[in-house]
Short mmCIF file of C-alpha atoms in Angstrom, two decimals:
data_model
loop_
_atom_site.label_atom_id
_atom_site.label_comp_id
_atom_site.label_asym_id
_atom_site.label_seq_id
_atom_site.Cartn_x
_atom_site.Cartn_y
_atom_site.Cartn_z
CA MET A 90 19.51 -44.94 -25.44
CA ARG A 91 16.41 -44.30 -23.38
CA ILE A 92 18.55 -43.38 -20.35
CA THR A 93 20.47 -40.85 -22.45
CA ARG A 94 17.24 -39.15 -23.58
CA VAL A 95 15.97 -39.00 -19.99
CA THR A 96 19.22 -37.36 -18.92
CA ARG A 97 18.98 -34.78 -21.69
CA VAL A 98 15.36 -33.93 -20.83
CA THR A 99 16.28 -33.59 -17.16
CA ARG A 100 19.12 -31.22 -18.01
CA VAL A 101 16.87 -29.12 -20.26
CA LEU A 102 14.20 -28.83 -17.57
CA GLY A 103 16.80 -27.95 -14.93
CA THR A 104 18.30 -25.23 -17.13
CA ALA A 105 14.83 -23.81 -17.86
CA LEU A 106 13.89 -23.73 -14.19
CA LEU A 107 17.15 -21.95 -13.33
CA ALA A 108 16.55 -19.35 -16.05
CA LEU A 109 12.98 -18.76 -14.86
CA GLY A 110 14.19 -18.36 -11.30
CA LEU A 111 16.73 -15.74 -12.36
CA ALA A 112 14.05 -13.90 -14.36
CA ALA A 113 11.53 -13.91 -11.54
CA GLY A 114 14.11 -12.90 -8.95
CA PRO A 115 14.41 -9.24 -10.01
CA ALA A 116 10.63 -8.95 -10.27
CA ALA A 117 10.21 -10.19 -6.73
CA ALA A 118 12.96 -7.91 -5.52
CA ASP A 119 11.40 -4.89 -7.22
CA SER A 120 8.05 -5.59 -5.55
CA SER A 121 9.39 -4.83 -2.08
CA PRO A 122 8.47 -1.35 -0.82
CA SER A 123 11.23 1.22 -0.68
CA ALA A 124 10.91 3.81 2.03
CA SER A 125 12.50 7.12 1.18
CA PRO A 126 11.74 9.40 4.09
CA SER A 127 12.75 13.01 3.59
CA ASP A 128 14.78 14.98 6.08
CA ASP A 129 12.14 17.67 6.53
CA ALA A 130 9.57 15.52 8.34
CA PRO A 131 6.34 17.35 9.22
CA THR A 132 6.09 18.65 12.77
CA GLU A 133 2.42 19.60 12.78
CA ALA A 134 -0.94 18.04 11.92
CA GLY A 135 -4.08 19.39 10.30
CA THR A 136 -7.37 19.85 12.12
CA SER A 137 -9.67 18.67 9.29
CA PHE A 138 -9.66 16.77 6.00
CA ARG A 139 -9.05 20.00 4.11
CA THR A 140 -5.96 20.91 6.13
CA ALA A 141 -4.51 17.42 6.61
CA THR A 142 -0.70 17.42 6.67
CA GLU A 143 0.81 15.44 3.80
CA ILE A 144 3.37 12.77 4.70
CA GLU A 145 5.28 10.20 2.69
CA GLN A 146 5.34 6.49 3.37
CA GLY A 147 8.27 5.58 5.57
CA GLN A 148 8.32 9.08 7.03
CA ARG A 149 7.94 9.76 10.75
CA ALA A 150 5.73 12.76 11.38
CA THR A 151 5.24 14.48 14.73
CA ALA A 152 2.79 17.03 16.07
CA THR A 153 1.71 18.67 19.29
CA GLY A 154 -1.87 19.32 20.31
CA SER A 155 -4.42 19.10 23.07
CA THR A 156 -6.66 16.29 24.20
CA GLY A 157 -9.98 16.72 22.47
CA ASP A 158 -8.41 17.89 19.19
CA TYR A 159 -8.73 15.99 15.91
CA LEU A 160 -5.32 15.52 14.25
CA TYR A 161 -5.20 14.77 10.52
CA TRP A 162 -2.48 13.54 8.14
CA SER A 163 -2.70 12.30 4.55
CA PHE A 164 -0.57 9.92 2.48
CA ALA A 165 -0.66 8.26 -0.94
CA ALA A 166 -1.17 4.51 -1.46
CA ASP A 167 -0.99 2.71 -4.78
CA ALA A 168 -2.45 -0.54 -6.11
CA GLY A 169 -0.95 -3.69 -4.63
CA GLN A 170 0.14 -2.04 -1.39
CA ARG A 171 -1.07 -2.99 2.08
CA PRO A 172 -0.54 0.11 4.26
CA THR A 173 0.12 -0.11 7.97
CA VAL A 174 -0.55 3.05 9.99
CA ARG A 175 1.07 3.38 13.42
CA ALA A 176 0.59 6.16 15.93
CA LYS A 177 2.02 6.93 19.35
CA VAL A 178 0.58 9.52 21.70
CA LYS A 179 2.63 10.93 24.58
CA LEU A 180 0.21 11.77 27.37
CA PRO A 181 0.54 14.43 30.10
CA ALA A 182 1.90 13.47 33.50
CA SER A 183 -1.52 13.62 35.15
CA HIS A 184 -4.70 12.49 33.40
CA ALA A 185 -7.73 10.29 33.94
CA ARG A 186 -8.53 7.05 32.12
CA GLN A 187 -8.51 7.79 28.38
CA THR A 188 -9.47 6.03 25.15
CA TRP A 189 -7.60 6.88 21.95
CA GLN A 190 -8.58 5.91 18.42
CA ILE A 191 -7.04 6.07 14.96
CA ASP A 192 -9.22 6.04 11.82
CA VAL A 193 -8.22 5.85 8.16
CA TYR A 194 -10.33 7.25 5.31
CA ASP A 195 -9.83 6.95 1.55
CA GLY A 196 -9.93 9.74 -1.04
CA LEU A 197 -13.73 9.68 -1.03
CA ARG A 198 -13.65 10.04 2.76
CA ARG A 199 -15.02 6.54 3.27
CA ARG A 200 -13.81 5.01 6.49
CA GLN A 201 -11.66 1.96 5.79
CA ALA A 202 -11.79 -1.04 8.09
CA CYS A 203 -8.61 -2.37 9.67
CA GLN A 204 -7.70 -6.00 9.02
CA TYR A 205 -5.96 -6.17 12.36
CA GLY A 206 -4.13 -3.97 14.82
CA ALA A 207 -5.02 -2.05 17.97
CA GLN A 208 -7.09 0.68 16.35
CA THR A 209 -8.61 1.74 19.70
CA ARG A 210 -6.91 1.53 23.07
CA THR A 211 -7.82 2.56 26.58
CA VAL A 212 -5.04 3.57 28.97
CA ALA A 213 -5.15 3.76 32.73
CA ARG A 214 -4.87 6.90 34.79
CA GLY A 215 -1.39 8.43 34.64
CA ALA A 216 -0.10 6.28 31.72
CA ALA A 217 2.83 7.89 29.90
CA SER A 218 1.85 6.95 26.33
CA VAL A 219 -0.42 4.85 24.13
CA GLU A 220 0.38 3.14 20.82
CA LEU A 221 -2.12 2.40 18.05
CA ALA A 222 -1.92 0.49 14.77
CA CYS A 223 -4.16 -0.18 11.79
CA VAL A 224 -3.33 -2.59 8.95
CA LEU A 225 -5.55 -1.81 5.99
CA ARG A 226 -6.73 -4.16 3.30
CA THR A 227 -4.68 -4.39 0.12
CA VAL A 228 -5.28 -1.47 -2.24
CA ARG A 229 -6.98 -2.65 -5.43
CA ALA A 230 -6.39 -1.22 -8.88
CA TRP A 231 -10.12 -1.35 -9.67
CA SER A 232 -13.37 -2.15 -7.90
CA GLU A 233 -17.13 -2.11 -8.38
CA PRO A 234 -18.76 1.29 -7.76
CA TRP A 235 -20.89 -0.10 -4.94
CA ALA A 236 -17.95 -1.72 -3.12
CA ASN A 237 -15.99 -0.16 -0.29
CA ASP A 238 -12.62 -1.56 -1.39
CA PRO A 239 -9.52 0.60 -0.88
CA LEU A 240 -8.45 2.15 -4.19
CA PRO A 241 -5.32 4.03 -5.32
CA GLY A 242 -5.20 7.62 -4.15
CA THR A 243 -5.02 9.79 -1.05
CA TYR A 244 -5.69 8.36 2.40
CA TYR A 245 -6.41 10.33 5.55
CA ILE A 246 -5.36 9.51 9.11
CA ARG A 247 -7.43 10.89 11.98
CA LEU A 248 -6.17 10.61 15.54
CA THR A 249 -8.27 11.63 18.52
CA ALA A 250 -9.39 10.72 22.03
CA VAL A 251 -12.98 9.58 22.53
CA GLY A 252 -15.15 9.82 25.63
CA LEU A 253 -12.83 12.23 27.43
CA PRO A 254 -13.77 13.48 30.88
CA VAL A 255 -14.14 17.26 31.13
CA SER A 256 -11.11 17.49 33.43
CA ASP A 257 -8.80 16.21 30.64
CA LEU A 258 -9.94 18.53 27.86
CA GLY A 259 -7.15 20.79 26.64
CA LEU A 260 -4.25 18.91 28.23
CA PRO A 261 -1.11 19.01 26.04
CA ILE A 262 -0.13 15.86 24.12
CA GLY A 263 2.50 14.86 21.57
CA ALA A 264 1.75 12.58 18.61
CA GLU A 265 3.87 10.52 16.23
CA VAL A 266 2.59 8.77 13.10
CA ARG A 267 4.25 6.59 10.48
CA VAL A 268 2.93 4.75 7.43
CA ASP A 269 4.63 1.73 5.88
CA SER A 270 3.38 -0.57 3.14
CA LYS A 271 3.94 -4.16 2.13
CA ASP A 272 3.82 -4.82 -1.60
CA ILE A 273 1.52 -7.80 -2.13
CA GLY A 274 2.29 -8.09 -5.85
CA GLY A 275 0.44 -10.31 -8.31
CA ALA A 276 -1.62 -12.02 -5.61
CA ALA A 277 -3.75 -8.85 -5.41
CA ALA A 278 -3.80 -8.05 -9.14
CA VAL A 279 -7.15 -7.48 -10.85
CA ASP A 280 -8.09 -7.02 -14.51
CA GLY A 281 -8.78 -3.31 -14.52
CA SER A 282 -7.58 0.07 -13.33
CA LEU A 283 -8.95 3.48 -12.45
CA ALA A 284 -8.74 6.27 -15.00
CA GLN A 285 -7.37 8.55 -12.29
CA PRO A 286 -6.36 7.91 -8.64
CA LEU A 287 -8.73 9.15 -5.96
CA THR A 288 -6.87 12.26 -4.85
CA PRO A 289 -9.46 14.85 -3.82
CA GLY A 290 -7.36 15.89 -0.83
CA ILE A 291 -7.21 19.63 -0.31
CA ALA A 292 -4.08 21.59 0.54
CA VAL A 293 -4.39 25.33 1.07
CA THR A 294 -1.74 27.35 -0.77
CA SER A 295 -1.16 31.00 -1.38
CA GLY A 296 -2.95 32.67 -4.26
CA LYS A 297 0.32 34.30 -5.36
CA SER A 298 2.51 32.90 -8.09
CA ASP A 299 6.21 32.22 -7.77
CA ASP A 300 7.19 35.70 -8.89
CA GLY A 301 5.09 37.27 -6.13
CA SER A 302 2.26 38.48 -8.34
CA ASP A 303 -1.33 37.60 -7.62
CA ASP A 304 -3.02 34.97 -9.74
CA GLY A 305 -6.71 34.68 -10.32
CA ASP A 306 -8.55 37.14 -8.08
CA GLY A 307 -5.66 39.48 -7.50
CA ASP A 308 -6.58 39.86 -3.86
CA GLY A 309 -3.82 37.55 -2.56
CA LYS A 310 -6.24 35.23 -0.82
CA LYS A 311 -5.45 31.55 -0.35
CA SER A 312 -6.91 29.12 -2.84
CA ALA A 313 -7.55 25.38 -2.59
CA VAL A 314 -5.72 23.05 -4.95
CA LEU A 315 -5.66 19.29 -5.42
CA SER A 316 -3.25 17.35 -3.25
CA GLY A 317 0.19 16.92 -4.77
CA ILE A 318 1.29 13.72 -2.99
CA GLU A 319 1.88 10.56 -4.98
CA PRO A 320 3.96 7.37 -4.57
CA ASP A 321 7.62 7.30 -5.54
CA GLY A 322 7.84 6.75 -9.27
CA GLY A 323 4.27 7.92 -9.89
CA TRP A 324 1.02 6.00 -9.98
CA SER A 325 1.08 2.51 -11.47
CA SER A 326 -0.84 1.81 -14.66
CA GLY A 327 -2.66 -1.10 -13.03
CA TRP A 328 -1.99 -3.70 -15.74
CA TRP A 329 1.54 -4.92 -14.87
CA SER A 330 2.30 -7.21 -11.95
CA ASP A 331 4.56 -10.17 -11.22
CA ARG A 332 1.57 -12.35 -12.04
CA TRP A 333 2.66 -12.01 -15.69
CA VAL A 334 6.06 -13.51 -14.82
CA TRP A 335 4.55 -16.58 -13.22
CA THR A 336 1.97 -16.94 -16.00
CA GLY A 337 4.77 -16.92 -18.58
CA ALA A 338 6.80 -19.33 -16.46
CA GLY A 339 3.86 -21.72 -16.33
CA GLY A 340 3.48 -21.59 -20.11
CA VAL A 341 7.19 -22.29 -20.66
CA LEU A 342 7.15 -25.21 -18.21
CA ALA A 343 4.08 -26.68 -19.92
CA ALA A 344 5.83 -26.48 -23.30
CA LEU A 345 9.00 -28.09 -21.91
CA ALA A 346 6.93 -30.85 -20.30
CA GLY A 347 5.30 -31.56 -23.67
CA ILE A 348 8.66 -31.69 -25.42
CA GLY A 349 10.11 -33.93 -22.71
CA GLY A 350 7.14 -36.30 -22.86
CA TYR A 351 7.41 -36.55 -26.62
CA ALA A 352 11.16 -37.26 -26.38
CA LEU A 353 10.56 -40.02 -23.85
CA THR A 354 7.69 -41.75 -25.63
CA ARG A 355 8.74 -41.59 -29.27
CA GLY A 356 10.64 -44.50 -30.75
CA SER A 357 14.31 -44.65 -31.62
CA GLY A 358 13.49 -43.69 -35.22
CA ARG A 359 14.32 -47.11 -36.62
CA PRO A 360 12.00 -50.15 -36.98
CA SER A 361 12.60 -52.93 -34.45
CA ARG A 362 12.76 -55.50 -37.24
CA VAL A 363 12.87 -55.63 -41.02
CA PRO A 364 9.47 -56.59 -42.49
CA PRO A 365 9.42 -59.78 -44.69
CA GLY A 366 10.19 -59.26 -48.34
CA ALA A 367 12.07 -56.01 -47.76
#
């Protein structure tokens, strides 16, 4: 009898674990980043934060410039993502020893530290190219005002050469940048979220409306508007993560363990012997 109850409890626990695995599977699959690069990849870069070229994650952007220029791009990163920024610079055939650097700033223009990656590299005289990489910290849904944690919103990439000799100033170069993210999921979840993502990026657009008429001043000048980039599917609310799946799974397993323990320890339901005088 006891062996039969043990077998039943084992089957119940096995069925519950299988069901929880099937439920958590789609959540884990959905947490993987999906790159959807567009066909019209940018072929130029901005020269300041205000004119930074907007790119999507998973999109390869190119630009041409000169050594000594500052090249800027911007992208959107949401809570739970760990962005990786990669850049490749094609150098002229003849140049002196050069040092190239890639920096990443958040929507408040605070420089974000790289967890790892070759953020700065020095190449020898005559090298054909140099590759840089910066893996940022995981973007948090909420943080203390005094902290420098990466938060959801616009991020800026700045690529430039530092400590250039005068002889190399103005030499033509070609640049390629790409941003990919790894979705960390519930491991990076926090109890809180921003009211609005940090998107103070500036993109200069024409002051004319779609029908060709002037809006606002009427003088046809260009006006500055908030950046329009955002992750695929919009910004997350900050409260949902796969942590809820595993929390629910833990609660169900605890309940099943209690039921199984009760089934194993309770008696058969009948007294072992008949009391005297019954």
